[in-house]
């Protein structure tokens, strides 16, 4: 196990900035999911950690050991970093048995003390001890994946790297295996970096997520924070789905909330502050009511253009300029639930049955794109409905 530290690590391929200068610290035993679309830089980051790419700048440390220092000319080769790695294509030797595939790592490093016991222990952890004498072609896809994982952890590496290891498996098997891999990784206390384009994998497996785009980390935080409080339109759209409002907010949700006076303290002892972000059209302001003892990662009530919304206390955007507001599908209801809710008229244009619920696509006058809404009953195409949402369920981000 080891703490993982990157300082100013970057990588270019010609004119393409594959990885912008990155400062990152991963705590010992932490499971980090690196998530993003194709070409975002996530695989380049993993290859730099593994030693398969030399960064153009920066340093990488595993615990107290420096494995990369570009300025000092330090670049440990992959085989000396002692990492475990699970590849997308698994890379099992077809002519070796399961036992020999798992033992290969130990033999290659000439670390053969108690080899039999260590290999059998690794196979037992992935529930494959009785298959030790089989060959990869005699195993199912899920069993092959378990062999690859056993090989990666047989020598208890300080850091485990996984590059979309479940992408070739069918959907049901992926769900089962991601739970198994998560439990095994945590039970072994490994520091893990898991690269994927699948948001469900990242959200369910990792205790911290990095969302990447164009070589930059756009957001870094716990899955709940990234999903509930995205800091940009890109993150909000990429993690889950977002029903966006594409009209002036004062015309969408006229709930009559007056913004507090800037710099004052309200009757509940909450400190009020005003922000005028750079690049905001019309000099628009956001006034946030922030509890005085609130840390930056907490949420704050925002009033702007007579609209109550929700925003992360560390992110200040102007709704009249560079801000965008939306709501997650699960926060939109076909009936009011007793809260102070706003009803938006819509027309159902598509109905999909997904087993445990119906998914509706609804057209609104106030949105350029159809909204996705969940329902426990079937509603016919063309039917007019009212979509209810609570203003404090709004997600407000920068554009």
Short mmCIF file of C-alpha atoms in Angstrom, two decimals, residues 40-235:
data_model
loop_
_atom_site.label_atom_id
_atom_site.label_comp_id
_atom_site.label_asym_id
_atom_site.label_seq_id
_atom_site.Cartn_x
_atom_site.Cartn_y
_atom_site.Cartn_z
CA UNK A 40 -10.06 12.84 -22.33
CA UNK A 41 -6.61 11.80 -21.05
CA UNK A 42 -7.56 9.09 -18.57
CA UNK A 43 -5.55 6.31 -20.25
CA UNK A 44 -2.57 8.63 -20.71
CA UNK A 45 -2.66 9.32 -16.97
CA UNK A 46 -2.73 5.59 -16.23
CA UNK A 47 0.14 4.89 -18.64
CA UNK A 48 2.25 7.59 -17.00
CA UNK A 49 1.63 5.97 -13.61
CA UNK A 50 2.50 2.53 -14.98
CA UNK A 51 5.69 3.71 -16.66
CA UNK A 52 4.40 3.00 -20.17
CA UNK A 53 4.60 6.71 -21.06
CA UNK A 54 7.21 9.24 -19.97
CA UNK A 55 5.56 12.52 -18.88
CA UNK A 56 6.88 15.73 -20.40
CA UNK A 57 6.95 17.44 -17.01
CA UNK A 58 6.46 16.68 -13.34
CA UNK A 59 7.10 14.12 -10.63
CA UNK A 60 5.38 10.92 -9.51
CA UNK A 61 5.91 9.39 -6.07
CA UNK A 62 4.71 6.12 -4.56
CA UNK A 63 4.95 6.72 -0.85
CA UNK A 64 8.44 8.11 -0.21
CA UNK A 65 9.83 6.65 -3.44
CA UNK A 66 10.17 8.90 -6.50
CA UNK A 67 9.53 6.92 -9.67
CA UNK A 68 9.43 9.89 -12.06
CA UNK A 69 11.22 13.22 -11.89
CA UNK A 70 11.46 14.60 -15.40
CA UNK A 71 13.73 17.50 -14.48
CA UNK A 72 16.18 15.22 -12.64
CA UNK A 73 16.05 12.53 -15.33
CA UNK A 74 14.47 9.92 -13.03
CA UNK A 75 12.25 7.38 -14.81
CA UNK A 76 11.83 3.97 -13.21
CA UNK A 77 10.83 1.31 -15.78
CA UNK A 78 7.47 -0.44 -15.33
CA UNK A 79 8.96 -3.67 -14.00
CA UNK A 80 10.70 -1.87 -11.14
CA UNK A 81 7.64 0.04 -9.94
CA UNK A 82 6.08 -3.05 -8.39
CA UNK A 83 2.58 -2.18 -9.58
CA UNK A 84 -0.35 -4.49 -10.16
CA UNK A 85 -2.23 -3.91 -13.39
CA UNK A 86 -5.40 -5.36 -14.90
CA UNK A 87 -5.66 -4.69 -18.62
CA UNK A 88 -8.71 -4.22 -20.79
CA UNK A 89 -7.83 -7.30 -22.87
CA UNK A 90 -6.71 -9.27 -19.75
CA UNK A 91 -3.45 -10.42 -21.48
CA UNK A 92 -3.55 -13.99 -20.19
CA UNK A 93 -0.99 -16.38 -21.66
CA UNK A 94 -3.04 -18.97 -23.62
CA UNK A 95 -0.37 -21.71 -23.30
CA UNK A 96 -0.10 -21.38 -19.50
CA UNK A 97 -2.45 -22.82 -16.91
CA UNK A 98 -4.35 -20.59 -14.51
CA UNK A 99 -1.76 -21.35 -11.83
CA UNK A 100 1.16 -20.45 -14.11
CA UNK A 101 -0.53 -17.26 -15.33
CA UNK A 102 -0.89 -16.06 -11.74
CA UNK A 103 2.62 -17.23 -10.84
CA UNK A 104 4.13 -15.45 -13.85
CA UNK A 105 4.46 -12.15 -12.00
CA UNK A 106 6.39 -13.76 -9.15
CA UNK A 107 8.68 -15.74 -11.46
CA UNK A 108 9.42 -12.67 -13.60
CA UNK A 109 10.51 -10.78 -10.48
CA UNK A 110 12.43 -13.79 -9.15
CA UNK A 111 10.26 -13.63 -6.05
CA UNK A 112 9.57 -17.33 -5.69
CA UNK A 113 9.59 -17.80 -1.91
CA UNK A 114 6.42 -19.66 -0.89
CA UNK A 115 5.25 -19.36 -4.50
CA UNK A 116 2.73 -22.20 -4.36
CA UNK A 117 1.09 -20.90 -1.20
CA UNK A 118 0.88 -17.33 -2.50
CA UNK A 119 -0.62 -18.36 -5.83
CA UNK A 120 -3.20 -20.64 -4.21
CA UNK A 121 -4.06 -17.87 -1.74
CA UNK A 122 -4.62 -15.41 -4.61
CA UNK A 123 -6.80 -17.93 -6.46
CA UNK A 124 -8.79 -18.60 -3.31
CA UNK A 125 -9.51 -14.88 -2.97
CA UNK A 126 -11.11 -14.89 -6.44
CA UNK A 127 -12.89 -18.21 -5.85
CA UNK A 128 -10.90 -20.17 -8.45
CA UNK A 129 -8.70 -22.62 -6.50
CA UNK A 130 -10.20 -25.67 -8.23
CA UNK A 131 -9.44 -24.21 -11.68
CA UNK A 132 -5.68 -23.86 -11.14
CA UNK A 133 -4.88 -26.55 -13.72
CA UNK A 134 -7.14 -25.22 -16.47
CA UNK A 135 -6.16 -23.07 -19.44
CA UNK A 136 -7.70 -19.64 -20.21
CA UNK A 137 -9.77 -20.95 -23.14
CA UNK A 138 -11.45 -23.39 -20.73
CA UNK A 139 -12.76 -20.53 -18.57
CA UNK A 140 -15.71 -18.17 -18.90
CA UNK A 141 -15.14 -14.45 -19.41
CA UNK A 142 -15.82 -13.76 -15.75
CA UNK A 143 -13.40 -16.46 -14.64
CA UNK A 144 -10.70 -15.08 -16.94
CA UNK A 145 -11.22 -11.67 -15.37
CA UNK A 146 -10.74 -13.16 -11.91
CA UNK A 147 -7.48 -14.80 -13.04
CA UNK A 148 -6.20 -11.43 -14.30
CA UNK A 149 -7.08 -9.84 -10.97
CA UNK A 150 -5.39 -12.64 -9.00
CA UNK A 151 -2.23 -12.20 -11.08
CA UNK A 152 -2.26 -8.45 -10.41
CA UNK A 153 -2.49 -8.79 -6.61
CA UNK A 154 -0.53 -11.99 -5.94
CA UNK A 155 2.51 -10.03 -4.74
CA UNK A 156 0.51 -7.39 -2.83
CA UNK A 157 1.50 -4.38 -4.97
CA UNK A 158 1.57 -0.88 -3.43
CA UNK A 159 -0.73 0.44 -6.17
CA UNK A 160 -3.25 -1.39 -8.36
CA UNK A 161 -4.03 0.07 -11.81
CA UNK A 162 -7.09 -1.09 -13.75
CA UNK A 163 -7.78 -0.06 -17.34
CA UNK A 164 -11.47 -0.69 -18.18
CA UNK A 165 -11.14 -4.35 -17.14
CA UNK A 166 -14.87 -5.11 -17.36
CA UNK A 167 -15.65 -3.51 -20.72
CA UNK A 168 -15.68 -6.78 -22.71
CA UNK A 169 -18.14 -8.56 -20.40
CA UNK A 170 -21.92 -8.74 -20.68
CA UNK A 171 -24.01 -6.34 -18.60
CA UNK A 172 -25.17 -8.77 -15.89
CA UNK A 173 -21.68 -10.18 -15.35
CA UNK A 174 -20.22 -6.69 -15.15
CA UNK A 175 -22.55 -5.80 -12.30
CA UNK A 176 -21.54 -8.91 -10.35
CA UNK A 177 -17.82 -8.54 -11.00
CA UNK A 178 -17.58 -4.86 -10.18
CA UNK A 179 -18.98 -5.65 -6.73
CA UNK A 180 -16.47 -8.50 -6.31
CA UNK A 181 -13.48 -6.45 -7.48
CA UNK A 182 -14.43 -3.56 -5.22
CA UNK A 183 -14.76 -5.82 -2.18
CA UNK A 184 -11.47 -7.60 -2.91
CA UNK A 185 -9.55 -4.38 -3.50
CA UNK A 186 -10.78 -2.90 -0.23
CA UNK A 187 -10.25 -6.11 1.76
CA UNK A 188 -6.61 -6.14 0.61
CA UNK A 189 -6.22 -2.46 1.51
CA UNK A 190 -4.86 -1.60 -1.94
CA UNK A 191 -4.48 1.90 -3.33
CA UNK A 192 -6.35 1.63 -6.62
CA UNK A 193 -6.76 3.73 -9.76
CA UNK A 194 -9.59 2.51 -11.99
CA UNK A 195 -9.98 3.98 -15.49
CA UNK A 196 -13.38 3.71 -17.17
CA UNK A 197 -15.80 5.51 -19.44
CA UNK A 198 -18.73 3.86 -17.64
CA UNK A 199 -20.23 6.21 -15.06
CA UNK A 200 -22.05 3.38 -13.28
CA UNK A 201 -18.79 1.52 -12.71
CA UNK A 202 -17.07 4.61 -11.38
CA UNK A 203 -19.96 5.64 -9.13
CA UNK A 204 -20.48 2.18 -7.64
CA UNK A 205 -16.84 1.17 -7.17
CA UNK A 206 -14.82 4.25 -6.30
CA UNK A 207 -14.82 6.34 -3.14
CA UNK A 208 -13.42 9.25 -5.16
CA UNK A 209 -13.96 10.22 -8.79
CA UNK A 210 -11.90 12.31 -11.21
CA UNK A 211 -13.93 13.49 -14.21
CA UNK A 212 -11.67 14.35 -17.14
CA UNK A 213 -12.17 16.26 -20.37
CA UNK A 214 -9.60 17.39 -22.96
CA UNK A 215 -6.70 16.47 -20.68
CA UNK A 216 -8.02 18.38 -17.66
CA UNK A 217 -9.59 17.13 -14.44
CA UNK A 218 -12.92 18.98 -14.46
CA UNK A 219 -14.07 17.74 -11.05
CA UNK A 220 -12.56 15.70 -8.23
CA UNK A 221 -14.60 14.44 -5.29
CA UNK A 222 -16.75 11.72 -3.74
CA UNK A 223 -19.32 10.17 -6.12
CA UNK A 224 -22.22 11.75 -4.21
CA UNK A 225 -20.72 15.23 -4.52
CA UNK A 226 -19.88 14.88 -8.21
CA UNK A 227 -23.41 13.67 -8.98
CA UNK A 228 -25.39 16.00 -6.75
CA UNK A 229 -23.20 19.11 -7.09
CA UNK A 230 -21.47 19.10 -10.48
CA UNK A 231 -19.32 22.17 -11.08
CA UNK A 232 -19.87 22.44 -14.84
CA UNK A 233 -22.41 21.62 -17.53
CA UNK A 234 -20.05 18.97 -18.91
CA UNK A 235 -19.84 17.10 -15.59
#
